[in-house]
mmCIF file of C-alpha atoms in Angstrom:
data_model
loop_
_atom_site.group_PDB
_atom_site.id
_atom_site.type_symbol
_atom_site.label_atom_id
_atom_site.label_comp_id
_atom_site.label_asym_id
_atom_site.label_seq_id
_atom_site.Cartn_x
_atom_site.Cartn_y
_atom_site.Cartn_z
ATOM 1 C CA MET A 9 -9.812 107.432 -23.942
ATOM 2 C CA ALA A 10 -7.779 108.973 -26.349
ATOM 3 C CA VAL A 11 -4.098 106.744 -27.228
ATOM 4 C CA VAL A 12 -1.321 108.322 -28.362
ATOM 5 C CA LYS A 13 0.273 106.508 -31.377
ATOM 6 C CA GLY A 14 3.943 105.134 -30.671
ATOM 7 C CA SER A 15 3.642 105.137 -26.331
ATOM 8 C CA GLN A 16 3.275 102.074 -23.801
ATOM 9 C CA GLN A 17 -0.006 101.028 -22.738
ATOM 10 C CA ASP A 18 -0.286 99.225 -19.322
ATOM 11 C CA GLN A 19 -2.929 96.516 -19.095
ATOM 12 C CA LEU A 20 -5.346 97.330 -16.358
ATOM 13 C CA ILE A 21 -7.114 93.772 -14.790
ATOM 14 C CA ILE A 22 -9.928 94.529 -12.209
ATOM 15 C CA ARG A 23 -10.878 91.637 -9.925
ATOM 16 C CA GLN A 24 -14.033 91.334 -7.692
ATOM 17 C CA TYR A 25 -12.987 92.124 -3.740
ATOM 18 C CA ARG A 26 -13.654 88.697 -1.646
ATOM 19 C CA PRO A 27 -11.992 89.214 2.111
ATOM 20 C CA TRP A 28 -12.980 85.344 3.045
ATOM 21 C CA GLU A 29 -11.206 83.417 0.078
ATOM 22 C CA ARG A 30 -8.095 83.409 1.296
ATOM 23 C CA PHE A 31 -8.799 82.307 4.737
ATOM 24 C CA ARG A 32 -11.248 79.578 2.845
ATOM 25 C CA ARG A 33 -8.377 78.237 1.132
ATOM 26 C CA PHE A 34 -6.270 78.380 4.381
ATOM 27 C CA LEU A 35 -9.158 76.202 6.007
ATOM 28 C CA TYR A 36 -9.572 73.592 3.461
ATOM 29 C CA THR A 37 -5.380 73.045 3.287
ATOM 30 C CA VAL A 38 -5.753 72.768 6.927
ATOM 31 C CA LEU A 39 -8.474 70.608 6.413
ATOM 32 C CA PHE A 40 -6.699 68.082 4.443
ATOM 33 C CA ILE A 41 -3.315 67.741 6.160
ATOM 34 C CA ALA A 42 -5.469 66.818 8.805
ATOM 35 C CA ALA A 43 -7.120 64.255 6.875
ATOM 36 C CA VAL A 44 -3.842 63.158 5.663
ATOM 37 C CA GLY A 45 -2.671 62.771 8.981
ATOM 38 C CA MET A 46 -5.549 61.199 10.704
ATOM 39 C CA GLY A 47 -5.461 58.534 7.595
ATOM 40 C CA GLY A 48 -1.533 57.659 8.373
ATOM 41 C CA TYR A 49 -2.597 57.365 12.177
ATOM 42 C CA PHE A 50 -5.266 55.272 12.133
ATOM 43 C CA GLY A 51 -3.741 52.985 9.294
ATOM 44 C CA GLY A 52 -0.653 52.769 11.370
ATOM 45 C CA VAL A 53 -2.561 52.093 14.230
ATOM 46 C CA TYR A 54 -4.002 49.179 12.421
ATOM 47 C CA ASP A 55 -0.995 47.815 10.554
ATOM 48 C CA SER A 56 0.721 48.190 14.120
ATOM 49 C CA MET A 57 -2.884 46.023 15.703
ATOM 50 C CA ASN A 58 -2.378 43.088 12.795
ATOM 51 C CA ARG A 59 1.175 42.757 13.383
ATOM 52 C CA ILE A 60 0.958 42.266 17.452
ATOM 53 C CA GLN A 61 -1.784 39.923 16.640
ATOM 54 C CA GLN A 62 0.055 37.773 14.144
ATOM 55 C CA LEU A 63 3.376 38.026 16.751
ATOM 56 C CA THR A 64 0.450 36.947 19.474
ATOM 57 C CA THR A 65 -0.235 34.075 17.458
ATOM 58 C CA ALA A 66 3.396 32.970 16.845
ATOM 59 C CA ARG A 67 4.080 33.228 20.187
ATOM 60 C CA ASP A 68 1.588 30.998 20.948
ATOM 61 C CA THR A 69 2.556 28.401 18.482
ATOM 62 C CA LEU A 70 6.011 28.189 20.268
ATOM 63 C CA GLN A 71 5.058 28.166 23.495
ATOM 64 C CA SER A 72 2.773 25.428 22.352
ATOM 65 C CA ALA A 73 5.866 24.062 20.532
ATOM 66 C CA LEU A 74 7.978 24.393 23.674
ATOM 67 C CA GLN A 75 5.491 22.518 25.786
ATOM 68 C CA ASP A 76 5.330 19.636 23.499
ATOM 69 C CA ALA A 77 9.447 19.425 23.271
ATOM 70 C CA GLU A 78 9.207 19.575 27.206
ATOM 71 C CA ARG A 79 6.668 16.627 27.527
ATOM 72 C CA THR A 80 9.116 14.987 24.783
ATOM 73 C CA ILE A 81 11.933 15.361 27.212
ATOM 74 C CA THR A 82 10.231 13.891 29.868
ATOM 75 C CA ASN A 83 9.248 10.681 27.788
ATOM 76 C CA LEU A 84 12.406 10.240 26.764
ATOM 77 C CA THR A 85 14.055 10.615 30.315
ATOM 78 C CA GLN A 86 11.882 8.276 31.627
ATOM 79 C CA ARG A 87 11.873 5.959 28.375
ATOM 80 C CA VAL A 88 15.940 6.209 28.945
ATOM 81 C CA GLY A 89 15.410 5.080 32.848
ATOM 82 C CA VAL A 90 13.453 1.827 31.514
ATOM 83 C CA LEU A 91 16.164 0.740 28.905
ATOM 84 C CA GLU A 92 18.688 1.110 31.516
ATOM 85 C CA LYS A 93 16.838 -1.031 33.980
ATOM 86 C CA GLY A 94 16.269 -3.525 31.054
ATOM 87 C CA GLY A 95 19.792 -3.842 30.138
ATOM 88 C CA GLN A 96 19.960 -7.133 30.825
ATOM 89 C CA VAL A 97 16.684 -8.491 28.998
ATOM 90 C CA ASP A 98 18.291 -6.232 26.205
ATOM 91 C CA ARG A 99 21.721 -7.967 26.057
ATOM 92 C CA LYS A 100 20.096 -11.488 26.178
ATOM 93 C CA ALA A 101 17.819 -10.414 23.750
ATOM 94 C CA THR A 102 20.966 -9.014 21.211
ATOM 95 C CA GLU A 103 22.753 -12.112 22.527
ATOM 96 C CA GLY A 104 20.363 -14.177 20.970
ATOM 97 C CA ILE A 105 19.980 -12.479 17.762
ATOM 98 C CA ARG A 106 23.868 -12.797 17.378
ATOM 99 C CA GLN A 107 23.473 -16.649 17.721
ATOM 100 C CA THR A 108 20.772 -16.813 15.266
ATOM 101 C CA VAL A 109 23.010 -14.486 12.420
ATOM 102 C CA LYS A 110 25.316 -17.408 13.655
ATOM 103 C CA GLU A 111 23.287 -20.001 12.978
ATOM 104 C CA LEU A 112 22.639 -18.377 9.626
ATOM 105 C CA LYS A 113 25.763 -17.670 8.460
ATOM 106 C CA ALA A 114 26.754 -21.228 8.928
ATOM 107 C CA GLN A 115 23.495 -22.475 7.233
ATOM 108 C CA ILE A 116 24.601 -20.132 4.267
ATOM 109 C CA SER A 117 28.196 -21.021 3.935
ATOM 110 C CA THR A 118 26.938 -24.803 3.730
ATOM 111 C CA LEU A 119 24.863 -23.707 0.827
ATOM 112 C CA GLU A 120 27.457 -22.053 -0.922
ATOM 113 C CA GLU A 121 29.321 -25.308 -0.138
ATOM 114 C CA GLU A 122 27.252 -27.256 -1.474
ATOM 115 C CA VAL A 123 26.195 -25.191 -4.683
ATOM 116 C CA ALA A 124 30.030 -25.093 -5.434
ATOM 117 C CA PHE A 125 29.885 -29.211 -5.248
ATOM 118 C CA TYR A 126 27.043 -29.230 -7.944
ATOM 119 C CA LYS A 127 28.594 -26.750 -9.935
ATOM 120 C CA GLY A 128 31.782 -28.772 -9.931
ATOM 121 C CA ILE A 129 29.666 -31.818 -10.962
ATOM 122 C CA MET A 130 27.886 -29.671 -13.909
ATOM 123 C CA ALA A 131 30.515 -27.529 -15.172
ATOM 124 C CA PRO A 132 33.852 -28.433 -13.713
ATOM 125 C CA SER A 133 37.429 -27.419 -15.534
ATOM 126 C CA ALA A 134 38.750 -28.440 -18.647
ATOM 127 C CA ASN A 135 41.171 -30.570 -16.007
ATOM 128 C CA ASP A 136 39.141 -32.005 -13.708
ATOM 129 C CA LYS A 137 37.025 -34.917 -15.186
ATOM 130 C CA GLY A 138 36.321 -38.148 -14.269
ATOM 131 C CA LEU A 139 35.901 -40.376 -11.146
ATOM 132 C CA ARG A 140 36.505 -37.627 -8.221
ATOM 133 C CA ILE A 141 37.046 -37.435 -4.290
ATOM 134 C CA SER A 142 35.249 -34.408 -2.905
ATOM 135 C CA LYS A 143 35.428 -34.814 0.297
ATOM 136 C CA VAL A 144 36.735 -36.421 2.847
ATOM 137 C CA GLU A 145 35.536 -35.597 6.751
ATOM 138 C CA ILE A 146 35.694 -37.512 10.526
ATOM 139 C CA GLN A 147 33.993 -35.666 13.120
ATOM 140 C CA PRO A 148 34.257 -36.940 16.740
ATOM 141 C CA GLN A 149 31.095 -37.952 18.829
ATOM 142 C CA ASP A 150 30.020 -37.046 21.891
ATOM 143 C CA SER A 151 32.012 -41.009 23.175
ATOM 144 C CA ALA A 152 35.606 -41.030 23.393
ATOM 145 C CA GLY A 153 37.063 -43.213 20.697
ATOM 146 C CA LYS A 154 33.835 -42.523 18.382
ATOM 147 C CA PHE A 155 34.227 -40.664 14.962
ATOM 148 C CA ARG A 156 31.332 -40.156 12.137
ATOM 149 C CA TYR A 157 33.026 -40.450 8.961
ATOM 150 C CA SER A 158 31.581 -39.262 4.965
ATOM 151 C CA ILE A 159 33.597 -39.769 2.089
ATOM 152 C CA MET A 160 32.294 -38.125 -1.348
ATOM 153 C CA MET A 161 32.951 -39.522 -4.386
ATOM 154 C CA THR A 162 31.508 -37.826 -7.744
ATOM 155 C CA GLN A 163 32.009 -38.655 -12.073
ATOM 156 C CA VAL A 164 32.840 -35.183 -13.271
ATOM 157 C CA ALA A 165 31.832 -33.977 -16.492
ATOM 158 C CA ASP A 166 31.539 -37.582 -18.169
ATOM 159 C CA ASN A 167 28.330 -38.973 -16.389
ATOM 160 C CA SER A 168 25.873 -40.032 -19.219
ATOM 161 C CA SER A 169 26.373 -43.455 -17.708
ATOM 162 C CA TYR A 170 26.940 -45.352 -14.237
ATOM 163 C CA ILE A 171 30.778 -45.749 -12.650
ATOM 164 C CA THR A 172 31.187 -48.784 -10.550
ATOM 165 C CA GLY A 173 33.799 -49.556 -8.249
ATOM 166 C CA LEU A 174 35.303 -49.992 -4.661
ATOM 167 C CA ALA A 175 36.266 -47.810 -2.319
ATOM 168 C CA ALA A 176 39.062 -48.736 0.174
ATOM 169 C CA VAL A 177 39.101 -46.750 3.131
ATOM 170 C CA ASN A 178 42.204 -47.150 5.313
ATOM 171 C CA PHE A 179 43.786 -45.634 8.779
ATOM 172 C CA VAL A 180 47.392 -44.985 9.462
ATOM 173 C CA GLY A 181 48.726 -44.639 13.021
ATOM 174 C CA MET A 182 50.705 -46.297 15.349
ATOM 175 C CA LYS A 183 49.752 -49.241 18.077
ATOM 176 C CA GLY A 184 52.436 -49.028 20.343
ATOM 177 C CA THR A 185 55.922 -48.371 18.438
ATOM 178 C CA GLU A 186 54.542 -50.073 15.776
ATOM 179 C CA LYS A 187 52.936 -48.176 12.663
ATOM 180 C CA VAL A 188 50.251 -49.811 11.168
ATOM 181 C CA ILE A 189 47.780 -49.360 8.285
ATOM 182 C CA LEU A 190 43.960 -51.334 9.756
ATOM 183 C CA PRO A 191 40.989 -51.309 7.157
ATOM 184 C CA LEU A 192 37.504 -49.533 7.265
ATOM 185 C CA ARG A 193 36.256 -52.728 8.573
ATOM 186 C CA ASP A 194 38.189 -53.561 11.652
ATOM 187 C CA PHE A 195 36.705 -50.218 12.648
ATOM 188 C CA ASP A 196 32.927 -50.291 11.179
ATOM 189 C CA SER A 197 31.220 -53.195 12.018
ATOM 190 C CA ASN A 198 28.872 -52.576 9.138
ATOM 191 C CA VAL A 199 31.620 -53.317 6.605
ATOM 192 C CA THR A 200 33.334 -56.841 6.373
ATOM 193 C CA ASP A 201 34.870 -56.141 3.103
ATOM 194 C CA LEU A 202 38.163 -54.417 2.404
ATOM 195 C CA GLY A 203 36.368 -51.537 1.076
ATOM 196 C CA VAL A 204 32.530 -49.797 0.216
ATOM 197 C CA LYS A 205 31.795 -50.952 -3.298
ATOM 198 C CA PHE A 206 29.607 -48.012 -5.347
ATOM 199 C CA ARG A 207 27.992 -47.522 -8.409
ATOM 200 C CA PHE A 208 26.633 -43.715 -8.961
ATOM 201 C CA ARG A 209 26.258 -41.445 -11.902
ATOM 202 C CA TYR A 210 26.719 -37.732 -10.480
ATOM 203 C CA PHE A 211 27.286 -38.721 -6.665
ATOM 204 C CA GLN A 212 27.426 -40.689 -3.904
ATOM 205 C CA GLU A 213 28.296 -40.415 -0.281
ATOM 206 C CA VAL A 214 29.857 -43.459 1.866
ATOM 207 C CA ALA A 215 29.373 -42.488 5.660
ATOM 208 C CA GLY A 216 29.042 -44.515 8.655
ATOM 209 C CA ASP A 217 30.295 -44.824 12.151
ATOM 210 C CA ILE A 218 33.581 -45.980 13.475
ATOM 211 C CA THR A 219 35.408 -46.920 17.219
ATOM 212 C CA LEU A 220 38.597 -46.581 17.384
ATOM 213 C CA PRO A 221 40.359 -50.251 18.377
ATOM 214 C CA ALA A 222 41.912 -50.101 21.566
ATOM 215 C CA GLY A 223 45.653 -48.872 21.838
ATOM 216 C CA PHE A 224 45.387 -47.510 18.471
ATOM 217 C CA VAL A 225 46.046 -43.786 17.965
ATOM 218 C CA PRO A 226 45.098 -42.599 14.144
ATOM 219 C CA GLN A 227 47.336 -40.363 12.081
ATOM 220 C CA GLN A 228 46.010 -40.310 8.287
ATOM 221 C CA VAL A 229 42.957 -41.740 6.192
ATOM 222 C CA GLN A 230 43.976 -43.217 3.301
ATOM 223 C CA VAL A 231 40.734 -43.328 0.492
ATOM 224 C CA VAL A 232 41.282 -45.172 -2.727
ATOM 225 C CA LEU A 233 39.044 -45.434 -5.045
ATOM 226 C CA GLN A 234 39.103 -48.160 -7.720
ATOM 227 C CA SER A 235 36.306 -48.301 -10.839
ATOM 228 C CA THR A 236 36.079 -50.853 -13.518
ATOM 229 C CA GLY A 237 35.190 -51.145 -17.233
ATOM 230 C CA GLY A 238 36.615 -49.681 -20.343
ATOM 231 C CA LYS A 239 37.482 -46.457 -18.734
ATOM 232 C CA ALA A 240 39.264 -47.974 -15.117
ATOM 233 C CA GLN A 241 40.579 -45.243 -13.125
ATOM 234 C CA ARG A 242 42.124 -45.402 -9.890
ATOM 235 C CA VAL A 243 41.890 -42.062 -7.438
ATOM 236 C CA GLU A 244 43.804 -41.845 -4.118
ATOM 237 C CA GLN A 245 43.116 -38.915 -1.344
ATOM 238 C CA THR A 246 45.169 -38.815 1.945
ATOM 239 C CA ILE A 247 44.063 -36.714 4.767
ATOM 240 C CA ASP A 248 45.336 -35.917 8.601
ATOM 241 C CA TRP A 249 43.440 -37.368 11.252
ATOM 242 C CA PRO A 250 41.812 -34.019 12.801
ATOM 243 C CA GLN A 251 43.244 -32.788 16.166
#
C-alpha cells in the first residue's frame, strides 16, 4: 500500500473473534465471588459455633459455682443454728479463756515486779544504796483476825559482804480508847524477841502468820531495820493497815 509522505497514518489491529470469551470471564468472576461468599459464610458459622461452645462451657462453670455457693449457704445456715443453740457453751468457754488470761496477766505482773526487784538490787540508782526495806505486806487470811505478813529487806549495790542486824516490827492501833504500840511477838507465837535477826548478802524475807489480840484495832505497821558493824544503818518504814 502506498504511503503519502506527510499524511497521518492510523494503526490497524487485527484480533481473533472469540464470542465465548466474555461469557467465560463473567462466569469465572461469578464463581470467584460465590467461593469467597461461601468461605466467609462457613468461616462465620465455624466462629459462631466455637463462640457458642465457649459460652456453653462458661455457663456450665457458673452453674456449678452457683450450686457450690448454694450448698455453702445451706451449711452456714445450719452452723449458725448450731452456734445459736450452743451459745451458752460458747459463753462458758469464753469466760474460761478470760479467766485464764486474767491469771496469766497476774503472773506476768508478778514476774515484772520480781524483775524490777532484782534489777533494783543489782543496778540501783545513785542515791539508792545500802540497807533498804523493799516491801511490807499484810494480807488477810480465811479466819477472822488472822493475817499473813511479809517484809523484804535488801542490800543494794554494796553487797560484797553480808549484812547483819535486827528487824523490829511494831503494830500501832487502838485498844479501847487508848493508842498502843505492840511488838511482833505479841502477834506471832514464833517470835520471842523484840525483833527478828537478819543476815544476808542480797536480800532476805521475814514472813509469818499473826493473830490480832482481842480488842485491838490495828492502824499502822512500823518496821525498823538496824544493822551492826562498821557501816551500821538504821532504816524505818511505816505503812497503813490495809482496809
